[in-house]
Structure formats: C-alpha cells, structure tokens
Short mmCIF file of C-alpha atoms and ligand atoms in Angstrom, two decimals:
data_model
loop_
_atom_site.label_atom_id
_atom_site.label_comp_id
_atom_site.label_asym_id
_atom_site.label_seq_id
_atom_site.Cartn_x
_atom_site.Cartn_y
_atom_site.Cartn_z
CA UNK A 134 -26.49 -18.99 19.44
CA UNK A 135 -29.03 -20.27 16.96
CA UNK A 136 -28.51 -17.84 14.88
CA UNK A 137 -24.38 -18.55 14.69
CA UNK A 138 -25.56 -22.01 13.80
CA UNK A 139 -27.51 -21.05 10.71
CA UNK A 140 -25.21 -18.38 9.75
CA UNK A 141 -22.56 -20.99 9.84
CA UNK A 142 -24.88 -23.40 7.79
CA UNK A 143 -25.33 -21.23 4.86
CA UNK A 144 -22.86 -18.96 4.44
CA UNK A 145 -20.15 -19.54 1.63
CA UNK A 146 -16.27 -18.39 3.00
CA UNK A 147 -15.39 -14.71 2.99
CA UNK A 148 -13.93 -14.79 -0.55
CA UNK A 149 -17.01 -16.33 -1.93
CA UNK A 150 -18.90 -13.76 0.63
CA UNK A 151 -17.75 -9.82 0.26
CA UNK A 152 -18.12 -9.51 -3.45
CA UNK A 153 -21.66 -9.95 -3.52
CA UNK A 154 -24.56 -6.85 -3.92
CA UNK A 155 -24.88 -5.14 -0.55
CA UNK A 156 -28.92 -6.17 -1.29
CA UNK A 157 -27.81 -9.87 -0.90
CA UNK A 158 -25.49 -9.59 1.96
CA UNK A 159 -27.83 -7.74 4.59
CA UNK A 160 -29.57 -10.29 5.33
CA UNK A 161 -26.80 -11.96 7.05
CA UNK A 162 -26.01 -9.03 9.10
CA UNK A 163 -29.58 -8.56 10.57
CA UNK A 164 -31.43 -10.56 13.79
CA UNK A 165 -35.22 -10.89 14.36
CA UNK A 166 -36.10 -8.63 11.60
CA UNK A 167 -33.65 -5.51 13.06
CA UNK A 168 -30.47 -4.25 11.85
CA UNK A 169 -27.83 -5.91 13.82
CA UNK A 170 -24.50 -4.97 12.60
CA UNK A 171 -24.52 -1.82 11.01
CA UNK A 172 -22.38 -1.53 8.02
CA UNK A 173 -24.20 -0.01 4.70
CA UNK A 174 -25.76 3.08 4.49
CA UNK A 175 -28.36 0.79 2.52
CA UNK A 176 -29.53 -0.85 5.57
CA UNK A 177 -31.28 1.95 6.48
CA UNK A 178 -34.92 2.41 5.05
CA UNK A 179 -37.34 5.35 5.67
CA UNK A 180 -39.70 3.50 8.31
CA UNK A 181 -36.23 2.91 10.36
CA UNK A 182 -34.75 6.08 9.83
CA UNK A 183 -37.65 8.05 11.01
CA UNK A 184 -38.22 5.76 14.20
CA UNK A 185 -34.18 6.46 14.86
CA UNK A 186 -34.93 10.02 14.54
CA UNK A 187 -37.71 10.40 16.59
CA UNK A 188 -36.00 8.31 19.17
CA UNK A 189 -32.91 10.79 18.68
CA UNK A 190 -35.60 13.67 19.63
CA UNK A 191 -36.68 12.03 22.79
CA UNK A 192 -33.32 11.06 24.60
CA UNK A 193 -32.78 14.92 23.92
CA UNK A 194 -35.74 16.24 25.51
CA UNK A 195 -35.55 13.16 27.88
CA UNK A 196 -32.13 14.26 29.25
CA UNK A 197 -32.20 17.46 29.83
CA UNK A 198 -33.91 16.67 33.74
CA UNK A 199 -31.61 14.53 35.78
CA UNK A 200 -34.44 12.32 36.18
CA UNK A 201 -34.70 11.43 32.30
CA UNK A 202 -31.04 11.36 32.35
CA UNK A 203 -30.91 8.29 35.16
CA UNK A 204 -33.37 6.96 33.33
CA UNK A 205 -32.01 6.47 30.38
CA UNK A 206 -28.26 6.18 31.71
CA UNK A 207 -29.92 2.54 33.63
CA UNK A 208 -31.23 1.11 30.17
CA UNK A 209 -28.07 -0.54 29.09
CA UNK A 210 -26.01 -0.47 31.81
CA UNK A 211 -25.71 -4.56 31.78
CA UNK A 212 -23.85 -3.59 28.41
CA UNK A 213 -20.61 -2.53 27.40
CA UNK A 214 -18.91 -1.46 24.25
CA UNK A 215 -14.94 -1.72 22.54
CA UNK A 216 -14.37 1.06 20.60
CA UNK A 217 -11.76 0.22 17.94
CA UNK A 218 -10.60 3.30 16.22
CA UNK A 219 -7.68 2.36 13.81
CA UNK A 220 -7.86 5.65 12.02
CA UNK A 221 -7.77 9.02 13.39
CA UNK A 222 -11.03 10.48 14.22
CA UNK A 223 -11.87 12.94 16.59
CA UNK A 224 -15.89 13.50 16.59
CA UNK A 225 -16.88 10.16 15.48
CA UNK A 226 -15.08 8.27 18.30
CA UNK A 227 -16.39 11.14 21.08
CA UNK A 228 -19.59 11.04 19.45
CA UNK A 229 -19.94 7.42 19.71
CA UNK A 230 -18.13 7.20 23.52
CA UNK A 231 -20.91 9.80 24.49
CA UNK A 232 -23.64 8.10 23.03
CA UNK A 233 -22.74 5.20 24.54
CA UNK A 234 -22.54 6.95 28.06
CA UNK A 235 -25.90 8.93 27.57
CA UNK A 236 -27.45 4.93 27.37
CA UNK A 237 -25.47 3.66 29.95
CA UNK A 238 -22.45 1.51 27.85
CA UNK A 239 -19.57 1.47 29.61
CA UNK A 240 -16.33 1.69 26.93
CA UNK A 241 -13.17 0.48 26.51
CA UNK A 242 -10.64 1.84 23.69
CA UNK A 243 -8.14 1.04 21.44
CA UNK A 244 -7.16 3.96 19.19
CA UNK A 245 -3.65 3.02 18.42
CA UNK A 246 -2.94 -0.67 16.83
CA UNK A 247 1.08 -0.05 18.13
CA UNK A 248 -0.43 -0.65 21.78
CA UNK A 249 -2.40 -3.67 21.17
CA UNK A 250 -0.84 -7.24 20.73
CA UNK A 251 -1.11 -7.14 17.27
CA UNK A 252 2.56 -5.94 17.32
CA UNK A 253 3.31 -9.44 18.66
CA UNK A 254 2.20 -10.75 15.27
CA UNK A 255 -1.65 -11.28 16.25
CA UNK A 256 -3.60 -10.30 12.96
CA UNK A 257 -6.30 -7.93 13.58
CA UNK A 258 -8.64 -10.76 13.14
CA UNK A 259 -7.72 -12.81 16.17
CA UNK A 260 -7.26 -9.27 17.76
CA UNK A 261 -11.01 -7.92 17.22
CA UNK A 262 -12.37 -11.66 18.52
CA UNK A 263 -10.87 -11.31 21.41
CA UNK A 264 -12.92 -7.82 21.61
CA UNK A 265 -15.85 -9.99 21.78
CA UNK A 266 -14.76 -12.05 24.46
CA UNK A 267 -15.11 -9.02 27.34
CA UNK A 268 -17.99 -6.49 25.59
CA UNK A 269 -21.29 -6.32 23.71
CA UNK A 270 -20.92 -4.43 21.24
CA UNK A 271 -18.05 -3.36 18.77
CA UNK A 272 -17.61 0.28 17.59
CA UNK A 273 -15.04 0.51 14.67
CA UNK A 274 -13.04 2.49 12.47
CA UNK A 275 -10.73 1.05 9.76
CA UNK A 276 -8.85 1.79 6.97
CA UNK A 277 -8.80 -1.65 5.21
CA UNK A 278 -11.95 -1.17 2.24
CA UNK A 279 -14.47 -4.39 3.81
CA UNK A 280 -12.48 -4.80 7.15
CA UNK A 281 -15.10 -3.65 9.35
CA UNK A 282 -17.40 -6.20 7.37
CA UNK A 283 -15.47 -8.81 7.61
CA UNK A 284 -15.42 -8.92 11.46
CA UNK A 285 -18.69 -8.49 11.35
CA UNK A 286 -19.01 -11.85 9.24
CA UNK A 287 -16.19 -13.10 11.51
CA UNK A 288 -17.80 -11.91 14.41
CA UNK A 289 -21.31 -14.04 13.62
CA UNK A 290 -19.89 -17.23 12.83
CA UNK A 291 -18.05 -17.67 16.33
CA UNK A 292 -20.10 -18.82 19.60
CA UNK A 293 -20.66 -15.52 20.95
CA UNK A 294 -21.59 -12.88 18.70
CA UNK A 295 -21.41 -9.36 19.16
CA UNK A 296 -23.27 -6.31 17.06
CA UNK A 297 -20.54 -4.72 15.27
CA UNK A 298 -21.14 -0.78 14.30
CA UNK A 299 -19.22 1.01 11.43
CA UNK A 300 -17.35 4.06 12.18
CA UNK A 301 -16.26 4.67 8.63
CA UNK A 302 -14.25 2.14 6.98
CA UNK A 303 -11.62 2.84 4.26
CA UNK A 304 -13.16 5.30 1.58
CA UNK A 305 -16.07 3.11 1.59
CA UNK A 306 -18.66 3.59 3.71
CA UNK A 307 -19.65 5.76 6.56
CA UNK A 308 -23.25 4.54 7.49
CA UNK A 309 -23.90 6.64 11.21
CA UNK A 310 -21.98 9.76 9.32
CA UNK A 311 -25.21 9.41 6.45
CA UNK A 312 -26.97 8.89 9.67
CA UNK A 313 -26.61 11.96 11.15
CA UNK A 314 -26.61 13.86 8.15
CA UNK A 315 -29.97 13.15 7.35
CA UNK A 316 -31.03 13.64 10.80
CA UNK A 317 -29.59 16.92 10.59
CA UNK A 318 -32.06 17.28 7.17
CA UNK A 319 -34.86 15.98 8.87
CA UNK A 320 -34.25 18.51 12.21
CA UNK A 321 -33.57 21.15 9.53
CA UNK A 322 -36.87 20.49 7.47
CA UNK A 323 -39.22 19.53 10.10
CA UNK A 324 -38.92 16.47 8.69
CA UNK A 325 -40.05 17.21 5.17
CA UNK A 326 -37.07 15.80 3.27
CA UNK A 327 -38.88 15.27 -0.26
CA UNK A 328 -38.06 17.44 -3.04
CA UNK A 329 -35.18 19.07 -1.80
CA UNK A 330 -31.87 19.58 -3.68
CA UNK A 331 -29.18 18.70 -2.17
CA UNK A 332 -25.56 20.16 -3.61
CA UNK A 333 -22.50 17.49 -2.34
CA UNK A 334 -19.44 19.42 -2.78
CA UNK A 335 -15.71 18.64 -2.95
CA UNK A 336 -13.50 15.17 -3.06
CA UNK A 337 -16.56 13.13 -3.91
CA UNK A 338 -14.32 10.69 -5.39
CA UNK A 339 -12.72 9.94 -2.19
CA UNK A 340 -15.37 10.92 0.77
CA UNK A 341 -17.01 8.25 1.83
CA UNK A 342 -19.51 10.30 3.89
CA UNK A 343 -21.08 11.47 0.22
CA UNK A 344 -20.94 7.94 -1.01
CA UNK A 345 -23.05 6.82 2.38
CA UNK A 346 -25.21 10.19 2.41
CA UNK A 347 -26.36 9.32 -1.58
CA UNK A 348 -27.09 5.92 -1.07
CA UNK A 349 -29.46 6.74 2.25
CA UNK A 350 -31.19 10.03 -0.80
CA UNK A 351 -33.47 7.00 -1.73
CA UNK A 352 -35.58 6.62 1.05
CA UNK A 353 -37.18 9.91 0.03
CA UNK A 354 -38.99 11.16 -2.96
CA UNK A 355 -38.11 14.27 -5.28
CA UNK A 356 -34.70 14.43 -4.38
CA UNK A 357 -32.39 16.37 -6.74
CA UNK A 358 -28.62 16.08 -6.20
CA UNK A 359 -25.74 18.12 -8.02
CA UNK A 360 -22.20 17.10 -7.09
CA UNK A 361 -19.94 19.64 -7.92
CA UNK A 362 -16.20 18.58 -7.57
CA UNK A 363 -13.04 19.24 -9.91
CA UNK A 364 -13.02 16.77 -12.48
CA UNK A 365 -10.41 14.42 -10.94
CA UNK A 366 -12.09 13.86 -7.68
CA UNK A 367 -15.77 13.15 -8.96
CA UNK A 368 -18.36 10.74 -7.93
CA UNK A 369 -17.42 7.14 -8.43
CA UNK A 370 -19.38 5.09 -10.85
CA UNK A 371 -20.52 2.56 -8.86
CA UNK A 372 -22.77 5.20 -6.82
CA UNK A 373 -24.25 6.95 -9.74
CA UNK A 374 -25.42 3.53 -11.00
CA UNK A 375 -27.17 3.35 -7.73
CA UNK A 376 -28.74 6.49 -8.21
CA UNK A 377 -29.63 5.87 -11.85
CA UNK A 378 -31.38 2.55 -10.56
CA UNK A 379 -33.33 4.37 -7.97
CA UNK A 380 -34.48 7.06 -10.31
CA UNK A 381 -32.65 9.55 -8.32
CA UNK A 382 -31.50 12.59 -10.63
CA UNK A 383 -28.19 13.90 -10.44
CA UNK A 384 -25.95 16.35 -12.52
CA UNK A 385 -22.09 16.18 -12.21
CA UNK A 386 -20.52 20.16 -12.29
CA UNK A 387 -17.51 22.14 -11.80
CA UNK A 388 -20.26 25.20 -11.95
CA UNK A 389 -20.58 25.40 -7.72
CA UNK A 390 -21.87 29.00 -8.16
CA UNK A 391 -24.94 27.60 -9.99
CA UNK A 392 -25.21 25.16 -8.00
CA UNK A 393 -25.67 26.90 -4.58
CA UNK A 394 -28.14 28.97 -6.07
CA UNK A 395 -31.76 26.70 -6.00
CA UNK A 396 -29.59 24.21 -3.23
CA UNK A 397 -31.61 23.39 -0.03
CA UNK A 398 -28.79 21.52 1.42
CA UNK A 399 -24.51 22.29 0.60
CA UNK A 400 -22.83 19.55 1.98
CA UNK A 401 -18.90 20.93 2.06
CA UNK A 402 -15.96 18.22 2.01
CA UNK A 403 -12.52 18.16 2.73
CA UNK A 404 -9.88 17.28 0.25
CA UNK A 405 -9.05 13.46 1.57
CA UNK A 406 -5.27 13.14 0.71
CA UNK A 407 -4.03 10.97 2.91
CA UNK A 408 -5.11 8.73 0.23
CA UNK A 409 -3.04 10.00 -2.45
CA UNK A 410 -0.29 7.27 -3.97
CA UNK A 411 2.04 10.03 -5.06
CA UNK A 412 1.23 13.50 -4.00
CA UNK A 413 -1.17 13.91 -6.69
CA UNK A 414 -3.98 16.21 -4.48
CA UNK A 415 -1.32 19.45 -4.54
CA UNK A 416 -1.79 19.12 -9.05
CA UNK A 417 -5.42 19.72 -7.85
CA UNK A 418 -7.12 23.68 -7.59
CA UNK A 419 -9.55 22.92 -4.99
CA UNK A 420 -10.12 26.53 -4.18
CA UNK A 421 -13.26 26.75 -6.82
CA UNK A 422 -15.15 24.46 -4.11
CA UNK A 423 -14.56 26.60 -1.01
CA UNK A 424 -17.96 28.36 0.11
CA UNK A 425 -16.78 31.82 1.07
CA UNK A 426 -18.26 34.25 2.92
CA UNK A 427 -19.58 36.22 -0.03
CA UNK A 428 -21.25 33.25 -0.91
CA UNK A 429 -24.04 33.48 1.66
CA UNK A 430 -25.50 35.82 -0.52
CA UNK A 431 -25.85 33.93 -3.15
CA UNK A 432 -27.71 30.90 -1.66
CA UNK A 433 -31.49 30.55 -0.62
CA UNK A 434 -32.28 31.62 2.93
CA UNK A 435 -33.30 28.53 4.40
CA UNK A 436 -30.63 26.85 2.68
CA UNK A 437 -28.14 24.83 5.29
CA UNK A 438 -24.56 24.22 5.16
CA UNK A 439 -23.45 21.25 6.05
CA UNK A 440 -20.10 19.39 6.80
CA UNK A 441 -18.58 15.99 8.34
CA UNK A 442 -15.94 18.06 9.45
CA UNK A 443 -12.83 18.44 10.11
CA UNK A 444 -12.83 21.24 7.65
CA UNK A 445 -9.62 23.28 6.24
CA UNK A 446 -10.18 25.91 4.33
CA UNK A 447 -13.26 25.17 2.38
CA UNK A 448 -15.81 26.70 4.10
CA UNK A 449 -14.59 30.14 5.10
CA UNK A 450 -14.54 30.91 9.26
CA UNK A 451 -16.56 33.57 9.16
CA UNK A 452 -19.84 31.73 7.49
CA UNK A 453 -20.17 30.07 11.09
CA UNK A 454 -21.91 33.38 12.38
CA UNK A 455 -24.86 32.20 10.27
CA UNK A 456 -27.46 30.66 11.16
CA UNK A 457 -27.31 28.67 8.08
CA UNK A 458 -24.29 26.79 9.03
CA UNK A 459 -25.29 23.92 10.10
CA UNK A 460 -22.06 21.79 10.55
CA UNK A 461 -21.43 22.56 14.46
CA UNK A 462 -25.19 21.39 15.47
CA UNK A 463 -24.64 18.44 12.90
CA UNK A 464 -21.88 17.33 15.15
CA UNK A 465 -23.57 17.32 18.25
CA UNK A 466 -26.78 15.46 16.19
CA UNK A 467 -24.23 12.73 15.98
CA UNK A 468 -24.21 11.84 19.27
CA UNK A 469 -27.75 11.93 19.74
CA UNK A 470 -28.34 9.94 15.93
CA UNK A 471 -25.71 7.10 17.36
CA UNK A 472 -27.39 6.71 20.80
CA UNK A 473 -30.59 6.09 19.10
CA UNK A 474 -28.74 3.57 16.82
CA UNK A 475 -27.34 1.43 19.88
CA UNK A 476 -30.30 1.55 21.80
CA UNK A 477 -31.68 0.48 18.35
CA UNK A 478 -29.33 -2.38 18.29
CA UNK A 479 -29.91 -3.50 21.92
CA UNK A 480 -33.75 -3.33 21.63
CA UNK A 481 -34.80 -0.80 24.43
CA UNK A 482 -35.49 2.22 21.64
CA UNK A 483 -39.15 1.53 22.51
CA UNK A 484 -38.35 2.40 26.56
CA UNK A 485 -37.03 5.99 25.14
CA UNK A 486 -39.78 6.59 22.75
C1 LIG B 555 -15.19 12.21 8.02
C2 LIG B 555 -14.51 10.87 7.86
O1 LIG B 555 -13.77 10.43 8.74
O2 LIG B 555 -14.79 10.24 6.85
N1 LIG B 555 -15.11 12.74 9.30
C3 LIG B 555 -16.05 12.35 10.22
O3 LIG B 555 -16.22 11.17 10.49
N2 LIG B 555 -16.80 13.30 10.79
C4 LIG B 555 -14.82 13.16 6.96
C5 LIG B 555 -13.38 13.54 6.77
O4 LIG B 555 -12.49 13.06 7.45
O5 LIG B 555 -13.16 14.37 5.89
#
C-alpha cells in the first residue's frame, strides 16, 4: 500500500512514462530492493541470476522425494496466479502453469480474449485489473509492443497491487525465455559462462528471445557473439547499441558455416512471420540458416544447440539424437528457471535454497 502511494506520487502518466531508458524505469517496477514485476531482460544482474539458478538446482533435487515435493508444494499455497496468454504459446504457458504448481500457486487462465468480457467492449485494461482483484500474481503474454508494461504500471498505481511476470510481449521482450536460456548455459558450462561465443541464428530482426538473451550477455565477461541471419531479418539497432555500450563484441554474418565452427553456444530461431505486413517472409531464402545434420561435424564437441522452440525446419530432426542438442532439456529448464523466479518474487527462494 505504501508503496502505491509513492508510486502514485512520482510517477509522470503513461505517455510521459514508457518512452524512457529501461535503466530509468526499473526502479519503479522493483519492491524492497527485489525485482517485482518482471519485464526486461535488463533487470536481471549476475548476483540475481546466479541465486535464481542455484535456487532452480535445488527445487530439482528437492523434488524428486515426495517429501521435498510437499515441501515445497506448501510454500505458496496462500497464493494464486492468472495466467493471461493472449498469444499462442504452448511451452511458455505449461512451463509457467507447472512452475507455479511445483510452488504451490494455484492458476486460473485466460488464453483466448473472445471468451473474456472484453468482447462486451471492456478494454484489456479494465479487463487485466480485474485479474488483480481475485489472484497474486499475473503471468502474461501479449502481442501489443509495452502492453505487458503498462499493466504492470497500471497494476502499481491501484490499491492492491499485484507482481506482474512477462511471458513475451510483442517482438519485444522475452525476459524468463533469456532466463532459461542462460540457465541452460550455466547447467551446460558448470556455470562458467565467461568467454564463450555464442552464435544467435535466424530472424534476429524479429525474435524477441535473441533481443532478451543479448541484453542478459552482459552480466558476464569475454563474451563473443556472431549473429548470423539473411540480411533482411538482422539484429535491430537499438540492441547492438546496447552491446556496443557494454563493450560486448559482436559480428553481423550471412557466413553460418564459419560461424558454427569456434561457437560454444548455436542458438537456432524460427522464421517469425506472423509478423509480416504483406507476405514478405516467402521473398526470404531462409534455408542457409538451417543446422543440418551434416553440420554436427562441423561444430566443436562441447558445443550446444539451442532453441526457444517451436522449431520448423531449421534444425534438422535427426540432430536431436545428439547429445549436443540442447533445446528439449532447455524446455524443461524453463519450468524449473520460472519456479525459481516466482518463488523469487514471493520471497520464500531462501526456504528452497
Ligand atoms: C518463442 C516466443 O514465443 O517468442 N517461443 C517460446 O516462448 N518458447 C519463440 C518463437 O515463437 O519462435
């Protein structure tokens, strides 16, 4: 309650609000010193990452005996979560119900906006308050660029305040995607992440699980990245400023066969046209970024493929008979990387650890 009172006091309207650096606005969107909405990959810094990791690692040794399971299933059973998933999604929204259920939030669902009384003309602002008005927490996915941020901001200036967590909004951000991505480095590495080189491959333009996965490369030292895309779909500006800022190197190629070569980490992408204006993806040969099967040759042998999946046809079937492909055990890191991240939230990580 305090804390709606001084956000209320100081903070300028939304217009006046979203355009501002991420740097200024997170701030706003944390409580006692924790991350309390979680929106940018940038809220993330090494010293948090690592104790979300490490909390990941014990609710998956902790669960395995029905007695860690109870356990942990009583933490946050008090709580429960609204997960609002306006775009399709299939891992991301079981990834986050499980998490929630390994930690004890009970869920409720929306995952289709034609069932939900914004068809009577509500807009989904009035919609997503009344969200806070029966549950704790808010899970959502959007596919309106600052929406999820905006309830967030919405969210904190009304009398009862709920955490809000981003399950990838427009072809912005994807902050618990980046999560689990590094996770899946760290688990890969034995949590030595410096100095690797990390090869982001496909519709970087578009993806916004690269754009979320290079802003979270600064919390560790030495990194190299190469993003290898065809030339209409490359990285946007705004995120190679970032990494020019941070002092992060980076080379921009259509050369993925060079690439792969010194990579520690090939992060595969899909082609993301459903947000083409006019068909223009099919004008596009995307079959230079596939990773084939012949491929596996070619790349270093503790080198990991990675993907956010859903895949379709860019990484070839049979590479998943490898122990170098990564992107099935990167999935089920999700769940564990988001369960940390709520009982993050909620303040009992310290009970699992
Ligand atoms: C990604 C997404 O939704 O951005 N999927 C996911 O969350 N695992 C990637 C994609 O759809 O290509």
């Amino acid at each position: 309650m305090q804390r709606t009172q001084e956000m209320t006091s100081v903070q300028p309207d939304w217009e006046n609000f979203y355009p501002r650096p991420v740097s200024d606005k997170v701030p706003f969107f944390n409580k006692d010193g924790r991350v309390y909405d979680c929106l940018f990959a940038q809220q993330f810094n090494r010293d948090l990452l690592t104790l979300l990791f490490r909390t990941a690692d014990r609710l998956r040794e902790v669960t395995q005996h029905k007695d860690g399971a109870d356990y942990v299933s009583g933490l946050l059973s008090d709580k429960r979560a609204m997960l609002y998933f306006a775009q399709p999604s299939t891992r991301t929204f079981m990834s986050f119900l499980n998490a929630c259920h390994v930690i004890g939030v009970k869920t409720s669902e929306i995952r289709d906006t034609s069932t939900s009384s914004e068809v009577k003309g509500e807009t989904p602002e009035d919609t997503v308050r009344t969200f806070s008005s029966y549950v704790d927490m808010i899970i959502m996915r959007h596919p309106a660029p600052n929406f999820v941020e905006k309830t967030a901001w919405l969210m904190n200036r009304t009398g009862r305040p709920v955490p809000v967590v981003n399950g990838g909004s427009g072809k912005d951000q994807h902050p618990t995607q980046a999560l689990l991505d590094v996770y899946t480095l760290y688990r890969s590495f034995n949590g030595d992440l410096d100095g690797r080189h990390v090869v982001m491959v496909g519709d970087l333009k578009r993806g916004r699980t690269v754009r979320s996965l290079s802003y979270l490369m600064k919390n560790y030292s030495g990194i190299r990245l190469s993003f290898v895309s065809p030339k209409e779909f490359r990285m946007e500006p705004d995120i190679l400023e970032f990494l020019k800022r941070h002092g992060i190197p980076y080379e921009e190629t259509e050369d993925f066969k060079g690439a792969m070569r010194t990579a520690d980490a090939i992060y595969m992408t899909r082609i993301q046209d459903e947000h083409d204006k006019a068909g223009e993806s099919k004008a596009v040969d995307y079959s230079p970024f596939y990773f084939k099967r012949e491929h596996l040759k070619d790349i270093k042998e503790n080198c990991i493929i990675m993907h956010p999946l859903p895949r379709r046809h860019e990484i070839d079937v049979a590479v998943d008979a490898d122990p170098r492909a990564m992107y099935w055990r990167q999935e089920r890191n999700g769940m564990w990387a988001r369960a940390a991240l709520i009982a993050y939230i909620f303040g009992v990580d310290g009970k699992i650890r």
